Coordinates of C-alpha atoms in Angstrom, one line a residue:
X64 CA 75.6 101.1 12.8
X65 CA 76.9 100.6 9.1
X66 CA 78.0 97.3 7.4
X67 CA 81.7 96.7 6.7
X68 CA 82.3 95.4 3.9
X69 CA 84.5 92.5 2.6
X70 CA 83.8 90.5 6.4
X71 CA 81.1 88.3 5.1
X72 CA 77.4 87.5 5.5
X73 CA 78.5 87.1 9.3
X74 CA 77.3 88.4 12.5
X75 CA 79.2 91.4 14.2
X76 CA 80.0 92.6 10.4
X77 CA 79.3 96.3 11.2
X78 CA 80.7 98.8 13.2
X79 CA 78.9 101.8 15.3
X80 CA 79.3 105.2 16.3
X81 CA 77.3 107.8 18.7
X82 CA 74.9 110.4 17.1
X83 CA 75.2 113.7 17.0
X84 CA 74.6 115.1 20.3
X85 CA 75.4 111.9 22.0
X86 CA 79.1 110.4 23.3
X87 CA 80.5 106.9 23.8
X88 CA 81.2 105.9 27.5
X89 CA 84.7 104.4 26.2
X90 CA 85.5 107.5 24.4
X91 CA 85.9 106.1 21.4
X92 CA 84.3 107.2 18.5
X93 CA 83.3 103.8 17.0
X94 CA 82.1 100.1 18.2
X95 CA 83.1 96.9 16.8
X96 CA 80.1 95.4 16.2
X97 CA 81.3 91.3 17.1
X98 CA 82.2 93.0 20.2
X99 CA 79.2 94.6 20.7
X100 CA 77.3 91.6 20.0
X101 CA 79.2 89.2 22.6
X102 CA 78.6 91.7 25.7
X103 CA 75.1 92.1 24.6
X104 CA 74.8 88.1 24.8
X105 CA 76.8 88.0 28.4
X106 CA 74.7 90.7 29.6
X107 CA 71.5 88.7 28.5
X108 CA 72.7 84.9 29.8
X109 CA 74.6 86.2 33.0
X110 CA 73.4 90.2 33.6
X111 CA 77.2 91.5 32.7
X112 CA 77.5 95.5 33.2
X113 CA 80.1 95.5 30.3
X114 CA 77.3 96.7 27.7
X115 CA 76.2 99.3 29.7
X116 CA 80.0 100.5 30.7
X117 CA 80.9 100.0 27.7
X118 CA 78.8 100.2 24.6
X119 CA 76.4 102.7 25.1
X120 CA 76.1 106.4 24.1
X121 CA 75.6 109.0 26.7
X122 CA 73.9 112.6 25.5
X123 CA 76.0 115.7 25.7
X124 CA 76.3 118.3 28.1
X125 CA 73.9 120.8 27.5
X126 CA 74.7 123.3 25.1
X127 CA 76.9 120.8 23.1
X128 CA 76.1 119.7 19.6
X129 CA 79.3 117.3 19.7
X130 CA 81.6 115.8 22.5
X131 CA 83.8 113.4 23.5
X132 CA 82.7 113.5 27.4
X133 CA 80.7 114.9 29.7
X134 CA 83.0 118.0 29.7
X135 CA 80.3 121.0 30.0
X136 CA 80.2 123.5 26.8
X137 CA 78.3 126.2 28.7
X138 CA 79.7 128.9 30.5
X139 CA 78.7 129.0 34.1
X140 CA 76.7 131.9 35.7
X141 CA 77.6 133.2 39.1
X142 CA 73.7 134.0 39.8
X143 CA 74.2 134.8 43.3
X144 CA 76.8 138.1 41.8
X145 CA 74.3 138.6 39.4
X146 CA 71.1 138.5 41.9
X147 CA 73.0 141.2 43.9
X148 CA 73.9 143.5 41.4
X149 CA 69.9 143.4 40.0
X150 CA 69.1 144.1 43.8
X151 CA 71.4 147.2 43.1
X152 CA 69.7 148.0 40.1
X153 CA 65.7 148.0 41.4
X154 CA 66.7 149.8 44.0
X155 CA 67.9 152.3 41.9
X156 CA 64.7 152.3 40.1
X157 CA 62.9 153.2 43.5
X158 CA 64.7 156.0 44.2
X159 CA 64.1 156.8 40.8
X160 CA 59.9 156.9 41.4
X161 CA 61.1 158.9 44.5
X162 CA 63.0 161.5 43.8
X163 CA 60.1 162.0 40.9
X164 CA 57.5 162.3 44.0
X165 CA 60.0 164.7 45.7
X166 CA 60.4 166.7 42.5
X167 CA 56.4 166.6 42.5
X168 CA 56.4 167.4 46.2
X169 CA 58.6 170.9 45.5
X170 CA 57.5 172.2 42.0
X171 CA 56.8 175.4 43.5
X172 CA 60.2 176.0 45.5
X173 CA 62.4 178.1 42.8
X174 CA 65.1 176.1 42.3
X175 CA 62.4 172.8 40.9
X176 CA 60.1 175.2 39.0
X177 CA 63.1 176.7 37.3
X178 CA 64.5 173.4 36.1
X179 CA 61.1 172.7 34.9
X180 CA 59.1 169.8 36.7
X181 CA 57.9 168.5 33.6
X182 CA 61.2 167.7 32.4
X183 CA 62.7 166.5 35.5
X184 CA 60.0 164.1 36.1
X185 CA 60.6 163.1 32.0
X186 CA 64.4 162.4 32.9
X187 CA 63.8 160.4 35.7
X188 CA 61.6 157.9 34.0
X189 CA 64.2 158.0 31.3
X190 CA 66.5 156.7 34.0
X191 CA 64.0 154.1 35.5
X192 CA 63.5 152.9 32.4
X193 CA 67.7 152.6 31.9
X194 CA 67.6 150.5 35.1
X195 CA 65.1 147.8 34.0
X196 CA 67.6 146.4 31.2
X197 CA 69.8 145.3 34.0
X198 CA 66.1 143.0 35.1
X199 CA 66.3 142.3 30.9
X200 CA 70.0 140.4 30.7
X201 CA 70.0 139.2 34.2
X202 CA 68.5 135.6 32.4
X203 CA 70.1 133.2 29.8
X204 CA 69.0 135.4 27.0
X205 CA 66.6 134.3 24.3
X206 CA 64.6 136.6 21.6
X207 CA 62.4 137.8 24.2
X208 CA 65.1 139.2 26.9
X209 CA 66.8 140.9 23.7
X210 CA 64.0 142.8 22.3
X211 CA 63.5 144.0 26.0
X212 CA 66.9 144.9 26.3
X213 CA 66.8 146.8 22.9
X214 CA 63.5 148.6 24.0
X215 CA 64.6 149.9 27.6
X216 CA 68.2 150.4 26.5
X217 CA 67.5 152.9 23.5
X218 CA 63.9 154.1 24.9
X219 CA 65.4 155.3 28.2
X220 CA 68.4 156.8 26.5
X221 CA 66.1 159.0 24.2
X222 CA 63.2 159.8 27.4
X223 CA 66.4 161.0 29.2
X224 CA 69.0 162.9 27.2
X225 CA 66.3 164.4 24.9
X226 CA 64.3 166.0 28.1
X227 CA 68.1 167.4 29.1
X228 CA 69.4 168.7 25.9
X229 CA 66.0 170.6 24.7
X230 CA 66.2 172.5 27.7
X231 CA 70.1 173.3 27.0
X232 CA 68.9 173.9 23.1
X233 CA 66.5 176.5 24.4
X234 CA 69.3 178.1 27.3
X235 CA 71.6 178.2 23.8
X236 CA 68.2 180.1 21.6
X237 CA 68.1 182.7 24.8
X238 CA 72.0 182.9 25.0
X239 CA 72.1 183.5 21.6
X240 CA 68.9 186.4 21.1
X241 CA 71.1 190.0 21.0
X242 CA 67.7 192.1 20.5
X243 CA 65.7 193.0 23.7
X244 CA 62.6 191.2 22.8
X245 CA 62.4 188.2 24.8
X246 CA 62.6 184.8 23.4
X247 CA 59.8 182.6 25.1
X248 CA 60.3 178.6 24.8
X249 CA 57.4 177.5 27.1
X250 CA 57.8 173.4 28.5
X251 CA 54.4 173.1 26.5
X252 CA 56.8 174.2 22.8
X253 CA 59.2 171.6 24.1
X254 CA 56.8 168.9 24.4
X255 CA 55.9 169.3 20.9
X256 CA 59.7 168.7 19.6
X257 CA 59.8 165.9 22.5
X258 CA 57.4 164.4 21.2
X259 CA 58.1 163.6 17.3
X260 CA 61.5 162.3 18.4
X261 CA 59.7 160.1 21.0
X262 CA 57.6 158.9 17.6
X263 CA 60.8 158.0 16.0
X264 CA 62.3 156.0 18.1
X265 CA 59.1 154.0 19.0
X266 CA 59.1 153.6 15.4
X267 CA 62.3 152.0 14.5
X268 CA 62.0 150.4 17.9
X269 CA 58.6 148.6 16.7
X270 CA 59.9 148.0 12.8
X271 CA 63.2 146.1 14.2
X272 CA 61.3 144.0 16.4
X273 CA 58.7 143.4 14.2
X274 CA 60.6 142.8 11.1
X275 CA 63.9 141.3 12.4
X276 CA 63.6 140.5 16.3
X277 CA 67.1 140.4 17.8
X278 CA 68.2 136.7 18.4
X279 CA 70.2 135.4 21.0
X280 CA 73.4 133.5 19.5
X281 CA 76.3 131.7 20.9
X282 CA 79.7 133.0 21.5
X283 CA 82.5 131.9 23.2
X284 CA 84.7 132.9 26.4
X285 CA 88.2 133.2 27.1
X286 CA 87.9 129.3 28.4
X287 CA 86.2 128.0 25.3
X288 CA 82.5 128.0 26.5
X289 CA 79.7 129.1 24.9
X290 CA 76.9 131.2 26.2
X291 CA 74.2 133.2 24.4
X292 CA 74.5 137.0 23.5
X293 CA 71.9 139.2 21.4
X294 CA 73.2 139.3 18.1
X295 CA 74.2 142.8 16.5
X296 CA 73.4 143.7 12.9
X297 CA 72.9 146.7 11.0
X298 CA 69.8 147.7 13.2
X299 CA 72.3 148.2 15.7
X300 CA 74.5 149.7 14.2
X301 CA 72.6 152.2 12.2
X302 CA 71.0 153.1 16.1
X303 CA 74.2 153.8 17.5
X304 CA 75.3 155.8 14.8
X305 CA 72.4 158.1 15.3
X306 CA 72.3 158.4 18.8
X307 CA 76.0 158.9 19.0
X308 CA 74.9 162.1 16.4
X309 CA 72.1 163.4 18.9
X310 CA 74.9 163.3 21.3
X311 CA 77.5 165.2 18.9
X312 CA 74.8 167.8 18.7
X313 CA 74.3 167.9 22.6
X314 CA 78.0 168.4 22.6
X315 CA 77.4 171.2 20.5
X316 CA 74.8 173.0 22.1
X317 CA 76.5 172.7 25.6
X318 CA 79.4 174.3 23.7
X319 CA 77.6 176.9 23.0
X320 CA 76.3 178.0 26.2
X321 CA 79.6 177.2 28.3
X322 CA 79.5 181.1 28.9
X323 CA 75.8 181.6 29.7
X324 CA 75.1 182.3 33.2
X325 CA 71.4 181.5 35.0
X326 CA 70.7 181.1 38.3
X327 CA 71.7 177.4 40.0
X328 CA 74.1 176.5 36.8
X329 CA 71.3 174.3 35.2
X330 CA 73.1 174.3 32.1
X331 CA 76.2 173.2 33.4
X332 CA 74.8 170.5 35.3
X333 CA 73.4 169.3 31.9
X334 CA 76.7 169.8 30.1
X335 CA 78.1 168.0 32.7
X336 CA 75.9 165.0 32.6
X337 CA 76.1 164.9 28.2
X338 CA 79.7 165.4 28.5
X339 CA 79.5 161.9 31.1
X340 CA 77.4 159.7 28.8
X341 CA 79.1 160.5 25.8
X342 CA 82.4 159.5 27.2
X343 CA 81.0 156.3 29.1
X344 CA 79.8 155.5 26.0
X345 CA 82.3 154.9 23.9
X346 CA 84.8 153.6 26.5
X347 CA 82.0 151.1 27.0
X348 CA 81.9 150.4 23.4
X349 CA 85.5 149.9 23.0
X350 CA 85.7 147.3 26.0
X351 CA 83.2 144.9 24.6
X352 CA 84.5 145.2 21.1
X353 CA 88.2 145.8 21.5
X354 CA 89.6 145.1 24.6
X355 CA 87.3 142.1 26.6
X356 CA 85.2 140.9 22.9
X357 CA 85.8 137.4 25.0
X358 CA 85.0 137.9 28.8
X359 CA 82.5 135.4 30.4
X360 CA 78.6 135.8 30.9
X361 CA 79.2 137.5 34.7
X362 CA 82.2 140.2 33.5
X363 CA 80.0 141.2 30.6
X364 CA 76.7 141.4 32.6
X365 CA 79.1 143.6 35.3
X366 CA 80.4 145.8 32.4
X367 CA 76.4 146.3 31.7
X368 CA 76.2 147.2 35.3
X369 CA 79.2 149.7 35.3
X370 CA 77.8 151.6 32.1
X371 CA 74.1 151.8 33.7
X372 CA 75.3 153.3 36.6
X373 CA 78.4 155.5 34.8
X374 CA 75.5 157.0 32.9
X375 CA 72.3 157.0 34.7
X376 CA 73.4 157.3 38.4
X377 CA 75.6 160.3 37.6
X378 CA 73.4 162.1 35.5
X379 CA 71.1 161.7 38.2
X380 CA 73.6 163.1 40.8
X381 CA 74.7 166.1 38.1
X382 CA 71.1 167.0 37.4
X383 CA 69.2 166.0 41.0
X384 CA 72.1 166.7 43.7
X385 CA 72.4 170.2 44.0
X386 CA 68.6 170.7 43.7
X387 CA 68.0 168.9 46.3
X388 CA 71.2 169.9 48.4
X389 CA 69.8 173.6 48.4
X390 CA 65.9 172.4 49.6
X391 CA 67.9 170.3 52.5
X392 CA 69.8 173.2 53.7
X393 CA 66.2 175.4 53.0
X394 CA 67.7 177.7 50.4
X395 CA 65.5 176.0 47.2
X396 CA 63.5 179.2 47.2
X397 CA 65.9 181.7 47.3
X398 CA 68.0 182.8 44.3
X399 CA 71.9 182.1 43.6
X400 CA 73.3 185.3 45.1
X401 CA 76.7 184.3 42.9
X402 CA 74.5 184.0 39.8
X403 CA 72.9 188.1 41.0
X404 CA 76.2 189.5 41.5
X405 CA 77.4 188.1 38.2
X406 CA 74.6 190.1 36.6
X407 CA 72.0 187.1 35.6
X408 CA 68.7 188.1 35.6
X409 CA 65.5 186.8 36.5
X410 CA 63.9 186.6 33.6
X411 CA 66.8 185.6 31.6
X412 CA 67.3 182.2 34.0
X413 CA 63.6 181.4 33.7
X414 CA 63.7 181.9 29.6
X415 CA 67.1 179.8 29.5
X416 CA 66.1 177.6 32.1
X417 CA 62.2 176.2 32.1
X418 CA 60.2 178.7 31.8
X419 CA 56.9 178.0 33.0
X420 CA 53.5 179.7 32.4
X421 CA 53.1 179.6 36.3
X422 CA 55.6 183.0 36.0
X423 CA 54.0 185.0 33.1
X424 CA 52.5 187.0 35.3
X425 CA 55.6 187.7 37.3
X426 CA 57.3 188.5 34.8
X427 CA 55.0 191.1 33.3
X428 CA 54.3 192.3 36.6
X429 CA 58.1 193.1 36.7
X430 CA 58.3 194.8 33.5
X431 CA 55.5 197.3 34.0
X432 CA 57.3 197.9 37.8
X433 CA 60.5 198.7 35.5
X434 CA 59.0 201.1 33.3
X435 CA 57.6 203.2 35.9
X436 CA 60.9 203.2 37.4
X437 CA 62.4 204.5 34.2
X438 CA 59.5 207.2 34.0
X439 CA 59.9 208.8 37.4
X440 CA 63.4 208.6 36.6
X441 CA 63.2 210.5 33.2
X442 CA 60.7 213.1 34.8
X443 CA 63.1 214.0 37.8
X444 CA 65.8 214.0 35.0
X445 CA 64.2 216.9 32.7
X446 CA 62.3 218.6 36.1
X447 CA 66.5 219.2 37.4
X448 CA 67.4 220.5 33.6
X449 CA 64.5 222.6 33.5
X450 CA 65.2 224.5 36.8
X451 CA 69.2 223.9 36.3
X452 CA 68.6 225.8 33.2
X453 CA 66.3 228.5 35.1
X454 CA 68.9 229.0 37.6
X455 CA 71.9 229.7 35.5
X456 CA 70.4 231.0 32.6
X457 CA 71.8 235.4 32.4
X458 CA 69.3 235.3 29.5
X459 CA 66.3 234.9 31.6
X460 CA 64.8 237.9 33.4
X461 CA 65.7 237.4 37.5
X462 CA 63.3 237.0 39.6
X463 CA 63.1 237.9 43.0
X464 CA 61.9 234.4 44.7
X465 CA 63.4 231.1 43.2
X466 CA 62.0 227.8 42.9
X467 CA 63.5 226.6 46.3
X468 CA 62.4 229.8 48.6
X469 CA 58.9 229.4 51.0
X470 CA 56.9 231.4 48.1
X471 CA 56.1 229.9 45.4
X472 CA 54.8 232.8 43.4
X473 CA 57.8 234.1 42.1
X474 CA 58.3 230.8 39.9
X475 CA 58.5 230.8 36.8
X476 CA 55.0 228.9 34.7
X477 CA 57.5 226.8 33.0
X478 CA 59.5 225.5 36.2
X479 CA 55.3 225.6 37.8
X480 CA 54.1 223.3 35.3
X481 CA 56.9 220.8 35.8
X482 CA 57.0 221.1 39.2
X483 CA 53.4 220.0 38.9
X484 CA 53.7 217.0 36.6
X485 CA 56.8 216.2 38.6
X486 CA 54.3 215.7 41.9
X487 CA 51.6 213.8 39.8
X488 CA 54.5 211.5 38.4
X489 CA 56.3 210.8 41.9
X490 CA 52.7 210.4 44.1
X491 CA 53.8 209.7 47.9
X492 CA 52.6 205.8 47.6
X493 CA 54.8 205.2 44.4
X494 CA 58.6 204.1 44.6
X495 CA 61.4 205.6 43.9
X496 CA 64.5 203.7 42.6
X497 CA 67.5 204.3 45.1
X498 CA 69.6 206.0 41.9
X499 CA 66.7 208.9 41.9
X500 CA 66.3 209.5 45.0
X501 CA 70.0 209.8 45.4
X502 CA 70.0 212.3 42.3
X503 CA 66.9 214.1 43.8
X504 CA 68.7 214.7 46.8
X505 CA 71.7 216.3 45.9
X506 CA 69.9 218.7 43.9

């Protein structure tokens, strides 16, 4: 109450008005103090309600630092929509654990151990960890529920698409080798890039919250009511610019090996699933800031919903799907006969896509296999010019038996000797590629 002047030494000389935070039950913003006075009297000598009707202040709504009613300043929440999309959202997060115990479960069937286990399990915590910032905004957000929405948000992004775009950085280094020495990129190499940009991001992560925690500040809807979001500031921004770089580069790399064939188009997949979160990612971006900057709490926390499962669920169909299609219909240890016939190799799809040190020995195995193949072939190959030459050479005395009669003693030493080396070479428990014995045959 303040005193008006130029009424006197008198009583009632004063008039009132509500605090801050507070609002008169008349709705008006000031009391007469002589009429303030007389109902306080009346409701003193004969208990009249008028004071209390009348001359009292009422606090505001919460969320309101000034009003004129008890009109509410806070946007509603619709928690029963929002319980049953976060019901949506855990469950994706089981299936998440698993399809990682599946993936565990059938490392050793081809079409898992060529995708590299290691990695796959890597991407699907990535996604897990995606899922929980839906369990992060799901509350009236304060500093706590934003630093967890910043950690899970950026943290799951870089567990995921890092695990999927080293292992289309090394398809791109084998694409890219023209020599015949092969380029190894073992999942234990990959770890140790994984790793440092793991560092990184745990870094910034830690030096934001530390330093400058994201708060929780009011904005307002398309009706005029407030509710909290997590502020954005140059943290943000300087993030998103640099994970919207590591995609560019993705982009890049997937570019790259749009042409490179391996056996159950792991590369694709991956291209496929960059390609998706890129795009999602900048729609998403231009909702909240262009198009809907002013939707309620529910729409925004369903636009979070949409963009979790835009980018998470499909990379998780793209990448998991037709893995797991192929050890359904029991073909996830046989190779892609469409990969085969297009001329992919073995080896090539298990240096392109994860290699493991489970196939070293495989692989060298193979090779030594191969170079005997090319030796009995290069032996048949100068035993036939050797005798061809014998046969039709006028310059060479005749002889009467030849190389292909019952006696052998009318050979020649030279056609003897590699007729000899020719046996030693091609032993009857070796084997024969189908190309030589064709050859051999129709000399």
């Amino acid at each position: 109450c303040m005193f008006s002047p130029n009424n006197g030494w008198t009583s009632g000389a004063y008039r009132c008005h509500c605090r801050k935070g507070f609002y008169s039950a008349m709705r008006s913003p000031e009391f007469n103090g002589t009429l303030v006075e007389s109902a306080w009297k009346e409701k003193e000598v004969i208990h009249s309600p008028n004071y209390d009707l009348l001359y009292t202040c009422k606090p505001c709504p919460p969320g309101c630092e000034m009003c004129v009613d008890d009109s509410p300043c806070l946007s509603p929440y619709n928690w029963a929509f929002r319980i049953s999309l976060l019901v949506i959202s855990m469950l994706c997060i089981v299936l998440s654990i698993v399809l990682a115990c599946y993936v565990y479960r059938y490392r050793k069937l081809k079409v898992i151990k060529v995708a590299s286990p290691v990695f796959l399990c890597i991407t699907l915590l990535g996604c897990a960890i995606m899922y929980t910032e839906m369990a992060a905004i799901f509350p009236a957000l304060d500093v706590y529920s934003c630093v967890a929405t910043k950690w899970t948000r950026h943290m799951g992004f870089c567990l995921t698409y890092s695990g999927l775009l080293l292992k289309t950085w090394r398809v791109s280094l084998t694409y890219r080798v023209k020599s015949a020495h092969k380029l190894k990129l073992t999942d234990r190499q990959l770890l140790q890039w994984l790793f440092p940009i793991l560092f990184i991001m745990g870094i910034y992560l830690g030096s934001w919250t530390i330093s400058s925690p994201p708060e929780a500040i009011y904005i307002h809807d398309w009706f005029n009511l407030r509710f909290r979001q997590c502020d954005y500031n140059w943290w943000d921004h300087s993030l998103a610019i640099g994970e919207f770089l590591f995609l560019l580069w993705g982009i890049r790399v997937c570019y790259n090996v749009r042409n490179a064939e391996s056996f159950f188009n792991e590369a694709k997949h991956i291209s496929w699933a960059i390609y998706n979160i890129t795009c999602v990612n900048i729609i998403m971006v231009m909702i909240h800031l262009v198009i809907l900057p002013s939707a309620d709490p529910d729409v925004k926390y369903l636009f979070g919903f949409i963009r979790t499962q835009l980018s998470t669920t499909v990379t998780i169909v793209f990448i998991f799907g037709p893995k797991f299609y192929r050890v359904i219909k029991g073909q996830g240890d046989t190779w892609d006969n469409r990969a085969r016939a297009r001329g992919v190799t073995a080896s090539f799809s298990l240096n392109g896509v994860g290699l493991v040190h489970e196939e070293t020995t495989d692989l060298y195995q193979e090779n030594e296999e191969l170079k005997e193949e090319v030796q009995k072939l290069a032996a048949q190959i100068e035993f036939m010019r050797i005798v061809h030459m014998e046969m039709n050479n006028r310059h060479l005395k005749p002889k009467h038996g030849s190389f292909f009669s019952q006696s052998n003693t009318a050979q020649s030493p030279i056609v003897r000797s590699i007729y000899t080396k020719f046996e030693s070479t091609d032993s009857p428990g070796s084997r024969i590629c189908p190309a030589a014995e064709l050859i051999s045959e129709r000399v």
